[in-house]
Amino acid sequence: MDTLTQESGGCCGGATFYLTAVCLGLVVYLVYKQGGENWEKYGVKHINRSRYVFDDLGKAMGRLLVEEGDTVGLSFAGLQLLTRDIDLLRNVLVKDFNNYVDRTVFIASNSPVEKGVFFLGGHDWRRIRHVISPSFSSGKIKFVCRYIDESAIKLGNLLETYARDDQLVPMKHVMSQFTSEIIARTALSLRTDCLGKKDDEFLTYSQKIFKIHSKLMNFIMLSMMMFPWLHKFVVKKLKVTLFDSVDENADKYFQTVLNSIVEERKLLTSQGKQHYTDLLQNLLLAQQAGENQTADGKSTELPKTMSHEELMGQVMLIIFAGFDTTASTLQMCFYLLAKYPEIDRKVFEEIEKVVSSDLPTYEEIQQLKYMEQVLNETLRLHPPAPIVSRRAAETRTYGSITIPKGAGVTIPVDMIMRDPKHYPDPEKFDPDRFTEENVAQRDPMTFMPFGYGPRQCIGMRLAYIELKYCLVHVLRKVKFELNERTEPKPDGEIKTSFQGFVVLDKPIQLAVKARKL
């Protein structure tokens, strides 16, 4: 039996290897075969694909914009316009939004995650956004602050322990424990209680929802996503899980948990018992209301309803986005405060001045203006999503540039926010860039870490609240430092690569000391 299993595994592994090689060859062929159309006839400088096709995507785009100007045309699985021209992007993201509703990003998966609002387009995006928007209202956000507060207190106490034991803090790991506790509680009313302890299943599988591959596999995956028909055929028809964007074990875990909770909630509803007040319950109520609306024959252009699979997709996507992006921002913020202790001190002094008790109120959190400047400067330098995209539904002309039907528009958010035209000495960490006076002098589109326009991140306000509560409770207890034991060292720098997400070459580890008043 063991021999048979090993031989079968070998055959399967061999088949996967050959299929990967075939797909790689097909992708490369398609990439080079396409490109008969040239951007020059649309008034845009055309760049040869050979200069960037195998590079790190983020670094390649940055180099092209520096060398060639703010707008260039690429031919990679179709026409792609790369631009950080604010006036042009104002048309794409705001004025002519209805022509650029869809993203160019596509995933093929057998998981409901592909039904998540981030990946939807057209009518489906409008409908689902219509359904989930009320779940992120000011009232709903204010309600969950109590849960954020509880976890932030635990985080502050945990970091005091690290300080007492003179241990380095693995920043992304600890911040992920913190944010996963919050998203589990606010989305599903689950008390995971993993902060400072062994990772639980919820955090483990949250981290694995989207696969992070080797550089070669990452290139293959990104390229296949440019050819939706090929990616869909391999994943959905051939059932090759290697090319599924979603980890099958994580998908199975969350579908099992969510289906169990949904059935429990339906039973409680049928018994007339009190509902939960979390994100899932909000979506279930919206789904039920939409179904009743349709049944009554009073459906509107955007009925507030969605299928069970769509509901699952929204919750799974929000779980990933809610824990990962906030954890990434926190680790970068604390790293920058360790690097610039004078700024750390100013944030602490503002906390002491504004927050009058052990538990900050919602109103006090809103008054932490310098803290918000620090967070904005962190997001400017290290946006969790450095690249966003749109696709043209119809041909449009703006001045001398035409964007043809079907062309993609790639928006390098990080390069916009590091453009010296908007931010002099852009590599410098300077929270004073975000004083009210300085912000008023800049075009608002020069700062878009959460995107811009109608497809701006729906969880933006919740993210700021979570970040601020965390900083209040942590910085009252401890301060972070760089020394010869940390990663990076005091004179070192962090290095990242873009693999669909921003990935650090080396995990950040900081020293932490008890705060001396």
Coordinates of C-alpha atoms in Angstrom, one line a residue:
M1 CA 0.0 0.0 0.0
D2 CA 2.8 2.4 0.9
T3 CA 4.6 1.6 -2.4
L4 CA 1.4 2.2 -4.4
T5 CA 0.9 5.5 -2.6
Q6 CA 4.4 6.7 -3.3
E7 CA 4.2 5.7 -7.0
S8 CA 0.9 7.4 -7.4
G9 CA 2.2 10.5 -5.8
G10 CA 5.2 10.4 -8.1
C11 CA 3.0 10.1 -11.2
C12 CA 0.8 12.9 -10.0
G13 CA 3.8 15.1 -9.2
G14 CA 5.3 14.3 -12.6
A15 CA 2.0 15.1 -14.4
T16 CA 1.8 18.4 -12.5
F17 CA 5.4 19.3 -13.5
Y18 CA 4.7 18.6 -17.2
L19 CA 1.4 20.5 -17.0
T20 CA 3.2 23.4 -15.4
A21 CA 5.8 23.4 -18.1
V22 CA 3.2 23.3 -20.8
C23 CA 1.2 26.1 -19.2
L24 CA 4.4 28.2 -18.9
G25 CA 5.2 27.6 -22.5
L26 CA 1.7 28.5 -23.6
V27 CA 1.7 31.6 -21.5
V28 CA 5.0 32.8 -22.9
Y29 CA 3.8 32.0 -26.4
L30 CA 0.6 34.0 -25.9
V31 CA 2.4 36.9 -24.3
Y32 CA 4.8 37.2 -27.3
K33 CA 2.2 36.3 -29.9
Q34 CA -0.1 39.2 -28.8
G35 CA 1.0 42.7 -29.4
G36 CA -0.1 43.3 -33.0
E37 CA -1.7 46.4 -31.7
N38 CA 0.5 49.3 -30.8
W39 CA -0.1 52.2 -28.4
E40 CA 1.5 54.7 -30.7
K41 CA -1.7 55.1 -32.7
Y42 CA -3.5 56.0 -29.5
G43 CA -1.1 58.8 -28.7
V44 CA 0.9 56.9 -26.1
K45 CA 4.6 55.9 -26.1
H46 CA 4.8 52.1 -26.6
I47 CA 7.3 50.1 -24.6
N48 CA 8.6 46.7 -25.8
R49 CA 7.5 43.9 -23.5
S50 CA 10.9 42.3 -23.3
R51 CA 12.1 45.0 -20.9
Y52 CA 9.7 44.0 -18.1
V53 CA 8.1 40.6 -18.7
F54 CA 10.2 38.6 -16.2
D55 CA 10.9 41.4 -13.7
D56 CA 9.3 42.0 -10.4
L57 CA 6.1 43.7 -11.5
G58 CA 6.2 46.6 -9.0
K59 CA 9.9 47.4 -9.6
A60 CA 9.5 47.2 -13.4
M61 CA 6.6 49.6 -13.4
G62 CA 8.5 52.1 -11.2
R63 CA 11.5 52.0 -13.4
L64 CA 9.5 52.5 -16.6
L65 CA 7.7 55.6 -15.2
V66 CA 11.0 57.1 -14.0
E67 CA 12.7 56.5 -17.4
E68 CA 9.9 57.0 -19.8
G69 CA 7.4 59.5 -18.3
D70 CA 4.1 59.4 -16.4
T71 CA 2.2 57.5 -19.0
V72 CA 3.4 54.5 -21.1
G73 CA 1.7 51.8 -23.2
L74 CA 2.5 48.1 -22.7
S75 CA 1.3 45.1 -24.6
F76 CA 1.1 42.2 -22.2
A77 CA -1.9 39.9 -23.0
G78 CA -3.6 42.9 -24.6
L79 CA -3.1 46.6 -24.3
Q80 CA -2.2 47.9 -20.9
L81 CA -1.9 51.6 -20.1
L82 CA 0.5 52.3 -17.2
T83 CA -0.1 55.8 -15.8
R84 CA 0.4 58.0 -12.8
D85 CA -1.0 61.1 -14.5
I86 CA -3.5 62.5 -12.0
D87 CA -5.6 64.4 -14.6
L88 CA -5.9 61.3 -16.7
L89 CA -6.7 59.1 -13.7
R90 CA -9.4 61.5 -12.5
N91 CA -11.3 60.6 -15.7
V92 CA -10.8 56.9 -15.2
L93 CA -11.5 56.7 -11.4
V94 CA -14.1 59.4 -11.0
K95 CA -15.5 61.4 -13.9
D96 CA -15.9 58.5 -16.3
F97 CA -16.1 55.8 -13.7
N98 CA -19.1 54.0 -15.4
N99 CA -16.7 53.2 -18.3
Y100 CA -14.1 51.7 -15.9
V101 CA -16.1 49.8 -13.4
D102 CA -14.3 46.5 -13.9
R103 CA -10.8 45.7 -12.7
T104 CA -8.4 43.8 -15.0
V105 CA -7.6 41.5 -12.1
F106 CA -9.2 38.1 -12.5
I107 CA -8.9 34.9 -10.5
A108 CA -10.1 31.5 -11.4
S109 CA -11.0 29.4 -8.4
N110 CA -13.4 26.7 -7.3
S111 CA -13.8 28.7 -4.1
P112 CA -16.6 31.3 -3.4
V113 CA -13.8 33.9 -2.9
E114 CA -13.9 34.6 -6.6
K115 CA -17.4 36.0 -6.0
G116 CA -15.9 38.5 -3.6
V117 CA -16.7 42.1 -4.3
F118 CA -13.1 42.9 -5.1
F119 CA -13.1 40.7 -8.1
L120 CA -16.6 41.4 -9.4
G121 CA -17.5 43.8 -12.2
G122 CA -20.4 45.5 -13.8
H123 CA -23.9 44.8 -12.5
D124 CA -22.7 42.2 -10.0
W125 CA -20.2 44.6 -8.4
R126 CA -22.9 47.3 -8.1
R127 CA -25.4 44.8 -6.6
I128 CA -23.0 43.3 -4.0
R129 CA -21.5 46.7 -3.1
H130 CA -25.1 47.9 -2.5
V131 CA -25.7 44.9 -0.2
I132 CA -22.5 45.2 1.9
S133 CA -22.2 49.0 2.2
P134 CA -24.6 49.4 5.2
S135 CA -22.4 46.9 7.2
F136 CA -19.6 49.6 7.2
S137 CA -21.7 52.6 8.3
S138 CA -20.6 54.9 11.0
G139 CA -23.1 53.4 13.4
K140 CA -21.9 49.8 12.8
I141 CA -18.3 50.8 13.1
K142 CA -18.9 52.6 16.4
F143 CA -20.6 49.5 17.7
V144 CA -17.6 47.2 17.1
C145 CA -15.2 49.6 18.8
R146 CA -15.7 47.8 22.1
Y147 CA -14.2 44.6 20.6
I148 CA -11.3 46.5 19.0
D149 CA -10.6 48.1 22.4
E150 CA -10.5 44.7 24.1
S151 CA -8.0 43.2 21.7
A152 CA -5.9 46.3 21.7
I153 CA -5.6 46.2 25.5
K154 CA -4.5 42.5 25.3
L155 CA -1.9 43.5 22.6
G156 CA -0.5 46.2 24.9
N157 CA -0.2 43.8 27.8
L158 CA 1.4 41.2 25.6
L159 CA 4.1 43.7 24.3
E160 CA 4.8 44.6 27.9
T161 CA 5.7 40.9 28.5
Y162 CA 8.1 41.0 25.5
A163 CA 9.7 44.1 27.0
R164 CA 10.1 42.5 30.4
D165 CA 11.6 39.4 28.9
D166 CA 13.8 41.5 26.5
Q167 CA 12.5 39.5 23.5
L168 CA 12.4 40.7 19.9
V169 CA 8.8 41.1 18.6
P170 CA 8.0 39.2 15.3
M171 CA 5.9 42.1 14.1
K172 CA 3.8 40.7 11.3
H173 CA 3.0 37.6 13.3
V174 CA 1.9 39.4 16.4
M175 CA 0.0 42.1 14.5
S176 CA -1.7 39.3 12.5
Q177 CA -2.8 37.6 15.8
F178 CA -4.2 41.0 16.9
T179 CA -6.1 41.7 13.7
S180 CA -7.4 38.2 13.3
E181 CA -8.9 38.3 16.7
I182 CA -10.8 41.5 15.7
I183 CA -12.0 40.2 12.4
A184 CA -13.1 36.9 13.9
R185 CA -15.1 38.7 16.5
T186 CA -16.6 41.5 14.3
A187 CA -17.3 39.3 11.3
L188 CA -18.5 36.1 12.9
S189 CA -18.7 36.7 16.7
L190 CA -16.0 34.1 17.2
R191 CA -13.6 34.5 20.2
T192 CA -10.4 33.1 18.8
D193 CA -8.2 34.2 21.7
C194 CA -4.9 33.5 19.9
L195 CA -3.0 36.7 20.8
G196 CA 0.3 35.8 22.5
K197 CA -0.6 32.1 22.2
K198 CA -0.3 29.3 19.7
D199 CA -1.9 30.3 16.4
D200 CA -5.4 28.9 16.1
E201 CA -7.1 27.5 12.9
F202 CA -8.8 30.7 12.1
L203 CA -5.5 32.7 11.9
T204 CA -3.6 29.8 10.2
Y205 CA -6.2 29.5 7.4
S206 CA -6.8 33.2 7.1
Q207 CA -3.1 33.6 6.2
K208 CA -3.4 30.8 3.6
I209 CA -6.6 31.9 1.8
F210 CA -4.5 33.3 -1.1
K211 CA -1.5 31.3 -2.2
I212 CA 2.0 32.9 -2.3
H213 CA 4.2 31.2 -4.8
S214 CA 7.8 31.0 -5.8
K215 CA 8.9 33.8 -8.3
L216 CA 8.5 31.4 -11.2
M217 CA 5.0 30.2 -10.2
N218 CA 4.1 33.8 -9.4
F219 CA 5.0 34.9 -12.9
I220 CA 2.9 32.0 -14.3
M221 CA -0.1 32.8 -12.2
L222 CA 0.0 36.5 -12.9
S223 CA 0.4 35.8 -16.6
M224 CA -2.5 33.3 -16.6
M225 CA -4.7 35.8 -14.9
M226 CA -4.2 38.0 -18.0
F227 CA -5.8 35.2 -20.0
P228 CA -9.0 34.4 -18.1
W229 CA -10.2 31.7 -20.5
L230 CA -6.9 29.8 -20.0
H231 CA -6.9 30.2 -16.3
K232 CA -10.5 29.2 -16.0
F233 CA -10.1 26.2 -18.2
V234 CA -7.1 24.8 -16.3
V235 CA -8.7 25.4 -12.8
K236 CA -12.4 24.7 -13.5
K237 CA -12.4 22.2 -16.3
L238 CA -9.1 20.3 -15.6
K239 CA -9.4 20.8 -11.8
V240 CA -5.7 21.5 -11.4
T241 CA -5.6 22.8 -7.9
L242 CA -2.0 24.0 -8.4
F243 CA -3.3 26.9 -10.4
D244 CA -6.2 27.7 -8.2
S245 CA -5.6 31.1 -6.6
V246 CA -7.2 30.0 -3.3
D247 CA -5.7 27.4 -1.0
E248 CA -8.1 24.4 -1.1
N249 CA -7.6 23.6 2.6
A250 CA -8.3 27.1 3.7
D251 CA -11.4 27.2 1.5
K252 CA -12.6 23.9 3.0
Y253 CA -12.1 25.2 6.5
F254 CA -14.0 28.5 6.0
Q255 CA -16.8 26.9 4.0
T256 CA -17.3 24.4 6.8
V257 CA -17.3 27.0 9.5
L258 CA -19.5 29.5 7.7
N259 CA -22.0 26.9 6.6
S260 CA -22.3 25.7 10.2
I261 CA -22.8 29.3 11.5
V262 CA -25.3 30.2 8.8
E263 CA -27.4 27.1 9.6
E264 CA -27.3 28.0 13.3
R265 CA -28.4 31.6 12.6
K266 CA -31.3 30.4 10.4
L267 CA -32.5 28.2 13.2
L268 CA -32.3 31.0 15.7
T269 CA -34.3 33.2 13.4
S270 CA -37.0 30.6 12.9
Q271 CA -37.3 30.4 16.7
G272 CA -37.6 34.2 17.0
K273 CA -34.5 34.4 19.1
Q274 CA -32.1 37.4 19.4
H275 CA -29.8 37.9 16.4
Y276 CA -26.1 38.5 16.5
T277 CA -24.9 41.9 15.4
D278 CA -21.8 41.0 13.4
L279 CA -21.0 41.3 9.7
L280 CA -22.3 37.9 8.8
Q281 CA -25.7 38.7 10.4
N282 CA -25.9 42.0 8.6
L283 CA -25.4 40.2 5.3
L284 CA -27.8 37.5 6.1
L285 CA -30.5 40.1 7.0
A286 CA -29.7 42.0 3.8
Q287 CA -29.9 38.8 1.8
Q288 CA -33.3 37.8 3.4
A289 CA -34.7 41.3 2.8
G290 CA -33.6 41.2 -0.9
E291 CA -35.2 37.8 -1.3
N292 CA -38.5 39.1 0.2
Q293 CA -38.3 42.2 -2.0
T294 CA -37.9 40.0 -5.2
A295 CA -40.7 37.7 -4.1
D296 CA -43.0 40.7 -3.6
G297 CA -42.4 41.8 -7.1
K298 CA -40.9 45.1 -5.9
S299 CA -37.3 44.5 -7.0
T300 CA -35.3 47.6 -8.0
E301 CA -32.5 47.9 -10.5
L302 CA -30.1 46.9 -7.7
P303 CA -32.0 44.5 -5.5
K304 CA -30.3 43.9 -2.1
T305 CA -29.9 40.2 -2.5
M306 CA -27.1 37.7 -3.3
S307 CA -26.7 33.9 -3.5
H308 CA -25.4 31.8 -0.7
E309 CA -22.1 31.4 -2.7
E310 CA -21.8 35.2 -3.0
L311 CA -22.4 35.6 0.7
M312 CA -19.7 33.1 1.5
G313 CA -17.3 34.9 -0.9
Q314 CA -17.9 38.3 0.7
V315 CA -17.2 37.0 4.2
M316 CA -14.1 35.1 3.2
L317 CA -12.6 38.0 1.3
I318 CA -13.4 40.5 4.1
I319 CA -11.7 38.1 6.6
F320 CA -8.5 38.1 4.6
A321 CA -8.5 41.8 3.8
G322 CA -9.5 42.8 7.3
F323 CA -6.7 41.0 9.0
D324 CA -3.8 41.1 6.5
T325 CA -3.8 44.7 5.3
T326 CA -4.2 46.2 8.8
A327 CA -1.5 43.9 10.2
S328 CA 0.9 45.0 7.4
T329 CA 0.2 48.7 8.1
L330 CA 0.7 48.2 11.8
Q331 CA 4.1 46.5 11.4
M332 CA 5.3 49.2 9.1
C333 CA 4.0 52.0 11.3
F334 CA 5.8 50.6 14.4
Y335 CA 8.9 50.1 12.4
L336 CA 8.9 53.7 11.4
L337 CA 8.3 54.9 14.9
A338 CA 11.2 52.8 16.1
K339 CA 13.4 54.4 13.4
Y340 CA 12.2 57.9 14.3
P341 CA 11.8 58.1 18.1
E342 CA 11.2 61.8 18.1
I343 CA 8.0 61.2 16.1
D344 CA 7.1 58.3 18.4
R345 CA 7.3 60.7 21.3
K346 CA 5.0 63.2 19.6
V347 CA 2.4 60.6 19.0
F348 CA 2.6 59.5 22.7
E349 CA 2.3 63.0 23.9
E350 CA -0.9 63.6 21.8
I351 CA -2.4 60.4 23.3
E352 CA -1.7 61.6 26.8
K353 CA -3.2 65.0 26.0
V354 CA -6.4 63.8 24.2
V355 CA -7.3 60.5 25.8
S356 CA -8.5 61.2 29.4
S357 CA -9.0 57.7 30.7
D358 CA -7.8 54.1 30.3
L359 CA -10.4 53.5 27.6
P360 CA -10.4 55.9 24.8
T361 CA -13.9 57.0 23.5
Y362 CA -14.9 57.0 19.9
E363 CA -14.8 60.8 19.9
E364 CA -11.3 60.9 21.4
I365 CA -10.1 58.6 18.7
Q366 CA -11.3 61.0 16.1
Q367 CA -9.3 63.8 17.7
L368 CA -5.9 62.1 17.4
K369 CA -4.9 64.2 14.4
Y370 CA -1.1 63.8 14.6
M371 CA -1.5 60.1 14.9
E372 CA -3.6 60.1 11.8
Q373 CA -0.8 62.1 10.0
V374 CA 1.7 59.4 11.1
L375 CA -0.7 56.6 9.7
N376 CA -1.2 58.5 6.5
E377 CA 2.6 58.9 6.0
T378 CA 3.0 55.2 6.7
L379 CA 0.4 54.4 4.1
R380 CA 2.0 56.8 1.6
L381 CA 5.3 55.0 1.9
H382 CA 4.0 51.5 2.3
P383 CA 0.5 51.0 0.8
P384 CA -0.8 47.5 1.3
A385 CA -2.2 47.4 -2.3
P386 CA 0.4 49.3 -4.4
I387 CA -1.2 48.5 -7.7
V388 CA -4.8 48.8 -8.8
S389 CA -6.4 48.5 -12.2
R390 CA -9.4 49.2 -14.3
R391 CA -10.6 48.1 -17.8
A392 CA -12.3 50.2 -20.4
A393 CA -15.8 49.1 -21.4
E394 CA -15.8 51.5 -24.4
T395 CA -13.2 53.6 -26.2
R396 CA -12.6 57.1 -24.7
T397 CA -10.3 60.0 -25.7
Y398 CA -8.8 62.4 -23.2
G399 CA -6.8 65.2 -24.8
S400 CA -4.2 63.5 -27.0
I401 CA -4.6 60.0 -25.4
T402 CA -7.1 57.4 -26.4
I403 CA -7.9 54.4 -24.3
P404 CA -9.5 51.8 -26.6
K405 CA -12.3 49.4 -25.6
G406 CA -11.0 46.4 -23.6
A407 CA -7.7 48.1 -22.7
G408 CA -6.5 47.8 -19.1
V409 CA -5.4 50.8 -17.1
T410 CA -2.8 50.0 -14.5
I411 CA -2.5 52.5 -11.6
P412 CA 0.8 52.3 -9.6
V413 CA -0.5 53.8 -6.4
D414 CA 2.9 53.6 -4.7
M415 CA 4.6 55.6 -7.5
I416 CA 1.9 58.3 -7.4
M417 CA 2.5 58.7 -3.6
R418 CA 6.3 58.7 -4.1
D419 CA 6.2 61.2 -7.0
P420 CA 8.5 64.2 -6.1
K421 CA 6.1 66.5 -8.0
H422 CA 3.6 65.9 -5.2
Y423 CA 5.8 65.0 -2.3
P424 CA 9.3 66.6 -2.2
D425 CA 12.0 64.3 -0.9
P426 CA 9.5 61.5 -1.2
E427 CA 11.5 58.8 0.5
K428 CA 11.6 60.8 3.8
F429 CA 9.2 59.8 6.5
D430 CA 7.5 63.1 7.4
P431 CA 4.1 63.1 9.0
D432 CA 3.8 66.9 8.6
R433 CA 3.0 66.3 4.9
F434 CA -0.5 65.6 6.2
T435 CA -1.2 68.7 8.2
E436 CA -4.5 70.3 7.2
E437 CA -2.6 73.2 5.5
N438 CA -0.3 70.9 3.5
V439 CA -3.1 68.5 2.5
A440 CA -5.2 71.5 1.2
Q441 CA -2.3 72.4 -1.2
R442 CA -2.3 69.0 -2.9
D443 CA -4.6 67.3 -5.3
P444 CA -6.6 64.8 -3.2
M445 CA -5.8 62.1 -5.8
T446 CA -2.1 62.2 -4.9
F447 CA -3.0 60.1 -1.8
M448 CA -4.9 56.9 -2.6
P449 CA -3.7 54.0 -0.4
F450 CA -7.3 52.7 -0.3
G451 CA -8.0 53.4 -4.0
Y452 CA -10.1 56.3 -5.2
G453 CA -13.6 56.9 -6.4
P454 CA -16.7 54.6 -6.2
R455 CA -14.5 51.5 -5.9
Q456 CA -12.5 52.9 -3.0
C457 CA -11.9 50.3 -0.2
I458 CA -15.2 49.9 1.7
G459 CA -13.4 49.1 4.9
M460 CA -11.3 52.3 5.0
R461 CA -12.9 53.9 8.0
L462 CA -12.9 50.7 10.0
A463 CA -9.2 50.3 9.3
Y464 CA -8.4 53.8 10.6
I465 CA -10.3 53.1 13.8
E466 CA -8.6 49.8 14.4
L467 CA -5.2 51.3 13.7
K468 CA -5.8 54.2 16.1
Y469 CA -7.1 52.0 19.0
C470 CA -4.1 49.8 18.6
L471 CA -1.6 52.7 18.7
V472 CA -3.3 54.2 21.8
H473 CA -3.0 51.1 23.9
V474 CA 0.4 49.9 22.6
L475 CA 2.2 53.3 22.8
R476 CA 0.9 53.9 26.3
K477 CA 2.7 50.8 27.4
V478 CA 5.8 50.4 25.3
K479 CA 8.0 51.9 22.6
F480 CA 9.8 50.1 19.8
E481 CA 13.5 50.3 19.1
L482 CA 16.1 49.2 16.5
N483 CA 19.4 47.7 17.7
E484 CA 22.0 45.3 16.5
R485 CA 19.7 42.3 17.2
T486 CA 16.7 43.6 15.3
E487 CA 15.7 43.2 11.7
P488 CA 16.5 45.5 10.1
K489 CA 19.5 47.0 12.0
P490 CA 19.5 50.7 12.8
D491 CA 21.3 51.5 9.6
G492 CA 19.5 48.9 7.5
E493 CA 16.5 49.1 5.3
I494 CA 13.5 46.8 4.5
K495 CA 13.3 45.2 1.1
T496 CA 10.0 44.1 -0.5
S497 CA 8.8 42.3 -3.6
F498 CA 5.4 42.2 -5.3
Q499 CA 3.9 38.8 -5.6
G500 CA 0.3 39.8 -6.0
F501 CA 0.8 41.1 -2.5
V502 CA 3.7 43.1 -0.9
V503 CA 6.1 40.5 0.6
L504 CA 9.0 41.4 2.8
D505 CA 12.3 39.7 2.0
K506 CA 13.0 39.4 5.7
P507 CA 10.4 39.5 8.5
I508 CA 10.6 42.6 10.7
Q509 CA 11.7 42.0 14.3
L510 CA 11.8 44.9 16.7
A511 CA 13.1 45.4 20.2
V512 CA 10.5 46.7 22.7
K513 CA 11.0 48.7 25.9
A514 CA 8.6 49.7 28.6
R515 CA 7.4 53.3 28.2
K516 CA 8.9 55.6 30.8
L517 CA 6.6 58.5 31.5

